[in-house]
Short mmCIF file of C-alpha atoms and ligand atoms in Angstrom, two decimals:
data_model
loop_
_atom_site.label_atom_id
_atom_site.label_comp_id
_atom_site.label_asym_id
_atom_site.label_seq_id
_atom_site.Cartn_x
_atom_site.Cartn_y
_atom_site.Cartn_z
CA UNK A 230 -0.05 -0.01 -0.03
CA UNK A 231 2.06 2.89 -1.18
CA UNK A 232 1.41 6.41 -0.01
CA UNK A 233 -0.35 7.42 -3.30
CA UNK A 234 -2.81 4.44 -2.98
CA UNK A 235 -6.44 5.42 -3.35
CA UNK A 236 -7.94 4.51 0.06
CA UNK A 237 -11.60 4.71 1.02
CA UNK A 238 -12.05 5.36 4.74
CA UNK A 239 -15.74 4.63 5.32
CA UNK A 240 -17.06 6.35 8.44
CA UNK A 241 -14.20 8.99 8.62
CA UNK A 242 -16.25 11.18 10.80
CA UNK A 243 -16.74 8.56 13.55
CA UNK A 244 -14.51 7.71 16.45
CA UNK A 245 -12.67 4.97 14.71
CA UNK A 246 -12.81 6.31 11.10
CA UNK A 247 -11.37 9.66 12.17
CA UNK A 248 -8.54 8.01 14.02
CA UNK A 249 -7.71 5.82 10.93
CA UNK A 250 -7.73 8.86 8.76
CA UNK A 251 -5.30 10.74 11.12
CA UNK A 252 -2.99 7.63 11.22
CA UNK A 253 -2.85 7.42 7.46
CA UNK A 254 -2.32 11.02 6.95
CA UNK A 255 0.53 11.05 9.51
CA UNK A 256 2.10 8.25 7.41
CA UNK A 257 2.00 10.34 4.30
CA UNK A 258 -1.05 8.86 2.55
CA UNK A 259 -2.52 11.66 0.48
CA UNK A 260 -5.09 9.99 -1.74
CA UNK A 261 -7.79 9.27 0.80
CA UNK A 262 -11.48 9.23 -0.33
CA UNK A 263 -14.03 10.09 2.32
CA UNK A 264 -17.75 10.79 2.19
CA UNK A 265 -20.02 12.16 4.91
CA UNK A 266 -23.37 10.53 5.55
CA UNK A 267 -25.08 13.43 3.61
CA UNK A 268 -22.87 12.82 0.64
CA UNK A 269 -23.14 9.11 0.56
CA UNK A 270 -25.73 6.85 2.40
CA UNK A 271 -23.85 3.48 2.62
CA UNK A 272 -27.19 1.65 3.23
CA UNK A 273 -28.23 2.69 -0.23
CA UNK A 274 -27.16 0.02 -2.64
CA UNK A 275 -27.36 2.07 -5.76
CA UNK A 276 -25.53 4.95 -4.28
CA UNK A 277 -22.68 2.71 -3.10
CA UNK A 278 -22.43 1.08 -6.62
CA UNK A 279 -22.26 4.54 -8.19
CA UNK A 280 -19.60 5.67 -5.76
CA UNK A 281 -17.31 2.65 -6.28
CA UNK A 282 -17.81 2.85 -10.11
CA UNK A 283 -16.78 6.53 -10.14
CA UNK A 284 -13.98 6.41 -7.46
CA UNK A 285 -12.45 2.84 -7.90
CA UNK A 286 -10.64 2.75 -4.52
CA UNK A 287 -7.78 0.28 -4.19
CA UNK A 288 -8.10 -0.17 -0.38
CA UNK A 289 -11.04 0.13 2.02
CA UNK A 290 -11.11 0.54 5.79
CA UNK A 291 -14.71 -0.23 6.66
CA UNK A 292 -15.31 1.70 9.92
CA UNK A 293 -18.75 2.93 9.05
CA UNK A 294 -21.44 1.59 11.29
CA UNK A 295 -24.39 2.34 13.43
CA UNK A 296 -22.96 2.33 16.95
CA UNK A 297 -23.79 3.21 20.60
CA UNK A 298 -23.75 2.04 24.13
CA UNK A 299 -25.68 -0.56 25.96
CA UNK A 300 -28.91 1.46 26.07
CA UNK A 301 -28.81 2.46 22.35
CA UNK A 302 -28.11 -1.04 21.28
CA UNK A 303 -31.04 -2.36 23.19
CA UNK A 304 -33.50 0.48 22.25
CA UNK A 305 -32.66 0.85 18.54
CA UNK A 306 -32.05 -2.89 17.76
CA UNK A 307 -33.96 -2.81 14.46
CA UNK A 308 -31.79 0.07 13.24
CA UNK A 309 -28.62 -1.64 14.53
CA UNK A 310 -29.19 -4.81 12.68
CA UNK A 311 -30.60 -3.36 9.53
CA UNK A 312 -28.21 -0.44 8.94
CA UNK A 313 -25.11 -2.42 9.83
CA UNK A 314 -25.99 -5.34 7.66
CA UNK A 315 -26.83 -2.97 4.65
CA UNK A 316 -23.58 -1.14 5.07
CA UNK A 317 -21.56 -4.22 5.17
CA UNK A 318 -23.32 -6.02 2.24
CA UNK A 319 -23.17 -2.94 0.09
CA UNK A 320 -19.54 -1.99 0.67
CA UNK A 321 -18.13 -5.62 0.77
CA UNK A 322 -20.02 -6.52 -2.39
CA UNK A 323 -18.85 -3.38 -4.27
CA UNK A 324 -15.32 -3.89 -3.11
CA UNK A 325 -15.29 -7.17 -4.88
CA UNK A 326 -17.29 -5.92 -7.91
CA UNK A 327 -14.94 -2.98 -8.40
CA UNK A 328 -11.66 -4.79 -7.73
CA UNK A 329 -10.52 -3.43 -4.30
CA UNK A 330 -7.24 -4.99 -3.54
CA UNK A 331 -7.76 -5.24 0.24
CA UNK A 332 -10.45 -4.45 2.72
CA UNK A 333 -10.30 -4.29 6.47
CA UNK A 334 -13.53 -4.78 8.30
CA UNK A 335 -14.10 -3.56 11.89
CA UNK A 336 -16.19 -5.67 14.16
CA UNK A 337 -16.57 -5.62 17.90
CA UNK A 338 -15.76 -7.71 20.98
CA UNK A 339 -19.56 -8.23 21.43
CA UNK A 340 -19.54 -10.87 18.67
CA UNK A 341 -18.45 -13.41 21.38
CA UNK A 342 -20.91 -15.44 23.49
CA UNK A 343 -22.07 -13.72 26.61
CA UNK A 344 -20.50 -16.39 28.84
CA UNK A 345 -17.38 -17.05 26.69
CA UNK A 346 -14.26 -18.19 28.70
CA UNK A 347 -12.10 -15.23 29.57
CA UNK A 348 -9.94 -13.85 28.13
CA UNK A 349 -11.93 -14.44 24.87
CA UNK A 350 -10.04 -16.18 22.12
CA UNK A 351 -10.85 -15.70 18.43
CA UNK A 352 -12.00 -19.32 18.35
CA UNK A 353 -14.91 -18.54 20.80
CA UNK A 354 -16.93 -17.13 17.96
CA UNK A 355 -20.24 -18.86 17.51
CA UNK A 356 -19.81 -21.22 20.43
CA UNK A 357 -22.71 -19.83 22.61
CA UNK A 358 -25.61 -17.47 23.06
CA UNK A 359 -25.06 -13.78 22.74
CA UNK A 360 -25.68 -11.02 25.32
CA UNK A 361 -29.33 -9.87 24.71
CA UNK A 362 -28.64 -6.03 24.97
CA UNK A 363 -26.42 -6.05 21.97
CA UNK A 364 -27.62 -9.11 19.93
CA UNK A 365 -28.68 -7.05 16.91
CA UNK A 366 -25.31 -5.32 16.58
CA UNK A 367 -23.38 -8.56 17.31
CA UNK A 368 -25.36 -10.58 14.64
CA UNK A 369 -24.64 -7.88 12.08
CA UNK A 370 -20.91 -7.81 13.02
CA UNK A 371 -20.70 -11.59 12.84
CA UNK A 372 -22.26 -11.38 9.37
CA UNK A 373 -19.50 -8.92 8.41
CA UNK A 374 -16.88 -11.38 9.36
CA UNK A 375 -18.62 -14.10 7.43
CA UNK A 376 -19.12 -11.82 4.40
CA UNK A 377 -15.32 -11.22 4.33
CA UNK A 378 -14.56 -14.94 4.74
CA UNK A 379 -17.04 -16.06 2.02
CA UNK A 380 -15.86 -13.45 -0.56
CA UNK A 381 -12.34 -14.73 0.17
CA UNK A 382 -13.40 -18.39 -0.18
CA UNK A 383 -15.47 -17.96 -3.39
CA UNK A 384 -13.66 -15.08 -5.08
CA UNK A 385 -10.23 -14.98 -3.54
CA UNK A 386 -10.64 -11.51 -2.00
CA UNK A 387 -8.06 -10.42 0.60
CA UNK A 388 -10.63 -9.05 3.11
CA UNK A 389 -9.59 -9.15 6.75
CA UNK A 390 -11.65 -8.67 9.98
CA UNK A 391 -10.50 -7.15 13.20
CA UNK A 392 -12.35 -7.18 16.57
CA UNK A 393 -11.59 -4.24 18.76
CA UNK A 394 -12.49 -4.18 22.43
CA UNK A 395 -14.32 -1.21 23.94
CA UNK A 396 -12.91 2.03 22.63
CA UNK A 397 -12.72 5.64 23.72
CA UNK A 398 -10.84 8.82 22.78
CA UNK A 399 -11.00 12.02 20.70
CA UNK A 400 -14.18 12.16 18.42
CA UNK A 401 -16.27 10.04 20.71
CA UNK A 402 -20.12 10.52 21.00
CA UNK A 403 -20.84 12.22 24.34
CA UNK A 404 -24.61 11.77 24.22
CA UNK A 405 -25.90 11.60 27.77
CA UNK A 406 -27.69 8.30 27.34
CA UNK A 407 -26.83 6.73 23.88
CA UNK A 408 -23.12 6.75 24.32
CA UNK A 409 -20.65 4.18 25.67
CA UNK A 410 -19.69 4.16 29.33
CA UNK A 411 -16.52 6.30 29.15
CA UNK A 412 -17.91 9.31 27.11
CA UNK A 413 -21.24 9.04 28.93
CA UNK A 414 -19.62 9.24 32.37
CA UNK A 415 -17.18 12.01 31.26
CA UNK A 416 -20.21 14.15 30.48
CA UNK A 417 -22.17 13.25 33.66
CA UNK A 418 -19.29 13.80 36.06
CA UNK A 419 -18.30 17.05 34.29
CA UNK A 420 -21.84 18.39 34.48
CA UNK A 421 -22.17 17.32 38.11
CA UNK A 422 -19.00 19.16 38.93
CA UNK A 423 -20.10 22.25 37.15
CA UNK A 424 -23.45 22.18 38.92
CA UNK A 425 -21.91 21.42 42.26
CA UNK A 426 -23.92 18.17 42.72
CA UNK A 427 -23.14 15.93 45.59
CA UNK A 428 -23.95 12.66 43.75
CA UNK A 429 -23.69 11.02 40.37
CA UNK A 430 -25.78 8.03 39.45
CA UNK A 431 -24.19 5.37 37.17
CA UNK A 432 -25.93 2.51 35.56
CA UNK A 433 -26.01 -1.08 36.69
CA UNK A 434 -24.19 -2.66 39.67
CA UNK A 435 -20.65 -1.43 38.71
CA UNK A 436 -19.37 -5.09 38.86
CA UNK A 437 -19.11 -5.95 35.14
CA UNK A 438 -15.61 -6.03 33.85
CA UNK A 439 -14.45 -4.21 30.67
CA UNK A 440 -11.27 -3.75 28.68
CA UNK A 441 -10.65 -0.23 27.23
CA UNK A 442 -8.46 0.70 24.31
CA UNK A 443 -7.50 4.33 23.23
CA UNK A 444 -8.74 4.84 19.70
CA UNK A 445 -5.42 6.14 18.29
CA UNK A 446 -3.85 2.75 19.40
CA UNK A 447 -6.65 0.94 17.60
CA UNK A 448 -5.98 2.99 14.39
CA UNK A 449 -2.30 2.12 14.60
CA UNK A 450 -3.15 -1.64 14.91
CA UNK A 451 -5.54 -1.39 11.95
CA UNK A 452 -2.89 0.29 9.87
CA UNK A 453 -0.25 -2.30 10.69
CA UNK A 454 -2.67 -5.15 10.06
CA UNK A 455 -3.65 -3.70 6.74
CA UNK A 456 0.02 -3.93 5.80
CA UNK A 457 0.92 -7.41 7.20
CA UNK A 458 -2.17 -9.52 7.96
CA UNK A 459 -3.72 -11.59 5.24
CA UNK A 460 -5.65 -14.39 6.92
CA UNK A 461 -9.36 -15.35 6.73
CA UNK A 462 -9.68 -15.62 10.54
CA UNK A 463 -10.55 -12.48 12.43
CA UNK A 464 -8.12 -11.00 14.90
CA UNK A 465 -8.68 -9.39 18.34
CA UNK A 466 -7.45 -5.89 19.16
CA UNK A 467 -7.14 -4.91 22.79
CA UNK A 468 -4.84 -4.33 25.66
CA UNK A 469 -5.24 -7.77 27.48
CA UNK A 470 -6.23 -6.15 30.84
CA UNK A 471 -9.63 -5.17 32.21
CA UNK A 472 -11.21 -3.57 35.30
CA UNK A 473 -14.65 -3.14 36.89
CA UNK A 474 -17.05 -0.45 35.81
CA UNK A 475 -16.84 0.84 39.39
CA UNK A 476 -13.03 1.28 38.93
CA UNK A 477 -13.40 3.07 35.58
CA UNK A 478 -16.08 5.43 37.12
CA UNK A 479 -13.65 6.25 39.89
CA UNK A 480 -10.92 7.01 37.30
CA UNK A 481 -13.30 9.33 35.31
CA UNK A 482 -14.45 11.09 38.42
CA UNK A 483 -10.77 11.80 39.19
CA UNK A 484 -9.99 12.89 35.68
CA UNK A 485 -12.92 15.37 35.53
CA UNK A 486 -12.31 16.51 39.11
CA UNK A 487 -15.69 15.36 40.49
CA UNK A 488 -15.27 14.59 44.15
CA UNK A 489 -18.83 13.69 45.22
CA UNK A 490 -20.55 10.37 45.80
CA UNK A 491 -21.02 7.72 43.08
CA UNK A 492 -24.33 5.81 43.34
CA UNK A 493 -25.37 2.82 41.26
CA UNK A 494 -28.73 2.24 39.72
CA UNK A 495 -29.17 -1.48 39.56
CA UNK A 496 -32.50 -1.24 37.50
CA UNK A 497 -30.33 -0.37 34.55
CA UNK A 498 -28.62 -3.32 32.63
CA UNK A 499 -25.18 -4.59 33.38
CA UNK A 500 -24.64 -6.25 29.98
CA UNK A 501 -22.02 -8.95 29.59
CA UNK A 502 -20.36 -9.80 32.96
CA UNK A 503 -16.96 -9.66 31.54
CA UNK A 504 -15.51 -8.68 28.21
CA UNK A 505 -11.68 -9.19 28.00
CA UNK A 506 -9.95 -10.14 24.72
CA UNK A 507 -7.26 -12.68 24.36
CA UNK A 508 -4.65 -10.70 22.42
CA UNK A 509 -1.98 -13.27 22.12
CA UNK A 510 -2.45 -13.56 18.35
CA UNK A 511 -1.91 -9.77 17.97
CA UNK A 512 0.99 -9.75 20.39
CA UNK A 513 2.46 -12.65 18.42
CA UNK A 514 2.58 -10.27 15.42
CA UNK A 515 4.57 -7.84 17.54
CA UNK A 516 1.88 -5.19 18.14
CA UNK A 517 1.24 -3.80 21.71
CA UNK A 518 -0.89 -0.86 22.77
CA UNK A 519 0.91 2.27 23.81
CA UNK A 520 -1.56 4.44 25.63
CA UNK A 521 -2.43 3.66 29.21
CA UNK A 522 -5.87 4.44 30.54
CA UNK A 523 -4.94 7.32 32.79
CA UNK A 524 -3.27 9.20 29.96
CA UNK A 525 -5.94 8.33 27.38
CA UNK A 526 -8.71 9.57 29.75
CA UNK A 527 -6.94 12.84 30.19
CA UNK A 528 -6.83 13.34 26.40
CA UNK A 529 -10.51 12.21 26.04
CA UNK A 530 -11.62 14.70 28.70
CA UNK A 531 -9.77 17.57 26.96
CA UNK A 532 -11.46 16.57 23.70
CA UNK A 533 -14.84 16.59 25.47
CA UNK A 534 -14.11 20.14 26.87
CA UNK A 535 -13.23 21.44 23.47
CA UNK A 536 -16.27 19.99 21.71
CA UNK A 537 -18.75 20.39 24.41
CA UNK A 538 -18.09 24.02 24.90
O1 GFB B 691 -20.05 1.08 27.26
P1 GFB B 691 -21.19 0.27 27.49
O2 GFB B 691 -22.60 0.97 27.00
O3 GFB B 691 -20.97 -1.03 26.60
O4 GFB B 691 -21.43 -0.09 29.01
P2 GFB B 691 -21.07 -2.57 26.74
C1 GFB B 691 -20.45 -0.76 29.73
C2 GFB B 691 -20.91 -0.92 31.21
O5 GFB B 691 -20.98 0.37 31.87
C3 GFB B 691 -22.36 -1.57 31.43
C4 GFB B 691 -22.12 0.46 32.58
O6 GFB B 691 -22.24 -2.52 32.49
C5 GFB B 691 -23.14 -0.41 31.79
O7 GFB B 691 -24.30 -0.75 32.62
N1 GFB B 691 -22.52 1.88 32.70
C6 GFB B 691 -22.57 2.66 33.87
C7 GFB B 691 -22.83 2.82 31.69
N2 GFB B 691 -22.96 3.91 33.66
C8 GFB B 691 -23.17 4.03 32.30
C9 GFB B 691 -23.50 5.11 31.46
O8 GFB B 691 -23.76 6.16 31.93
N3 GFB B 691 -23.58 4.81 30.15
C10 GFB B 691 -23.17 3.64 29.59
N4 GFB B 691 -23.28 3.44 28.29
N5 GFB B 691 -22.82 2.61 30.42
C11 GFB B 691 -21.45 -2.28 24.18
C12 GFB B 691 -22.37 -2.82 23.18
O9 GFB B 691 -21.67 -2.96 25.39
O10 GFB B 691 -20.08 -2.46 23.81
C13 GFB B 691 -21.97 -2.43 21.83
O11 GFB B 691 -23.67 -2.52 23.54
C14 GFB B 691 -20.59 -2.48 21.52
O12 GFB B 691 -22.65 -3.27 20.98
C15 GFB B 691 -19.67 -1.83 22.63
O13 GFB B 691 -20.07 -3.77 21.27
C16 GFB B 691 -18.23 -2.14 22.47
O14 GFB B 691 -19.70 -3.07 26.76
O15 GFB B 691 -21.89 -3.03 27.79
#
């Protein structure tokens, strides 16, 4: 993939796509193709065909997706399954039809069974029932992996799939209810501090365990894998360590300077009890994350302050 290669970054305005775009530009790639949602609706089959026919990209990073936290996944499940399936089918099919050399598809750690042995190995896929709150999203993402594998099997396409753990960082969605836990709590703790509130209520019991990866590290892993990984099997991207939601809430409170009480609303869902990826395959290729949580949270909070104000 030389620096003049024509690369389509699908989803370049999202958390992941914007980080991949920054990573490629930092490396000198100057022929990137990007489209906003208004310019190209990836769920529209004809529009995607027309786009690929006109632009003929050589490489694709498929980071476009309908995403959200535990509440959004549960509440908008029809949109999550429909939009993600349509985006994947349209982009992957057109990539084949218009001769894309290589495509990298981004999945999610929620593809694994709810009670998969921890840390979760790539082989755990399709070995048990999914977590109900994000079943729609997980089924769509599993389909994306299978699309890549089937296009490889039947047509010889070099399409690879990566499964990131829970992500955070600049460009995140700080919606008070539809976001993931880190951006959601950054906003809640910040607002509580500003309003001088004595208490912040977080969702669930605080006992689930999650692994968090800074999005620039994910973008770096995607870039490296685009260069060197050519297998049909998907590959996990994470840090290899996790913590409780209670612990991450404490860290976010400290980052934002909120010093009041943290309460837990157990009427809200916990989701999967633990989500920790086995990253030995990735480590075996020589890649390790660089940004530790404390540092990443600080940058994420600065990003929030810039964009929120
Ligand atoms: O980040 P989150 O929505 O993703 O929630 P999941 C993680 C945990 O944080 C859950 C708790 O146990 C939540 O109950 N939590 C506490 C909160 N307070 C909050 C809050 O204010 N907002 C949010 N969002 N959570 C998602 C999937 O699951 O993981 C997606 O729904 C995707 O499909 C993503 O795969 C990576 O880890 O539970």
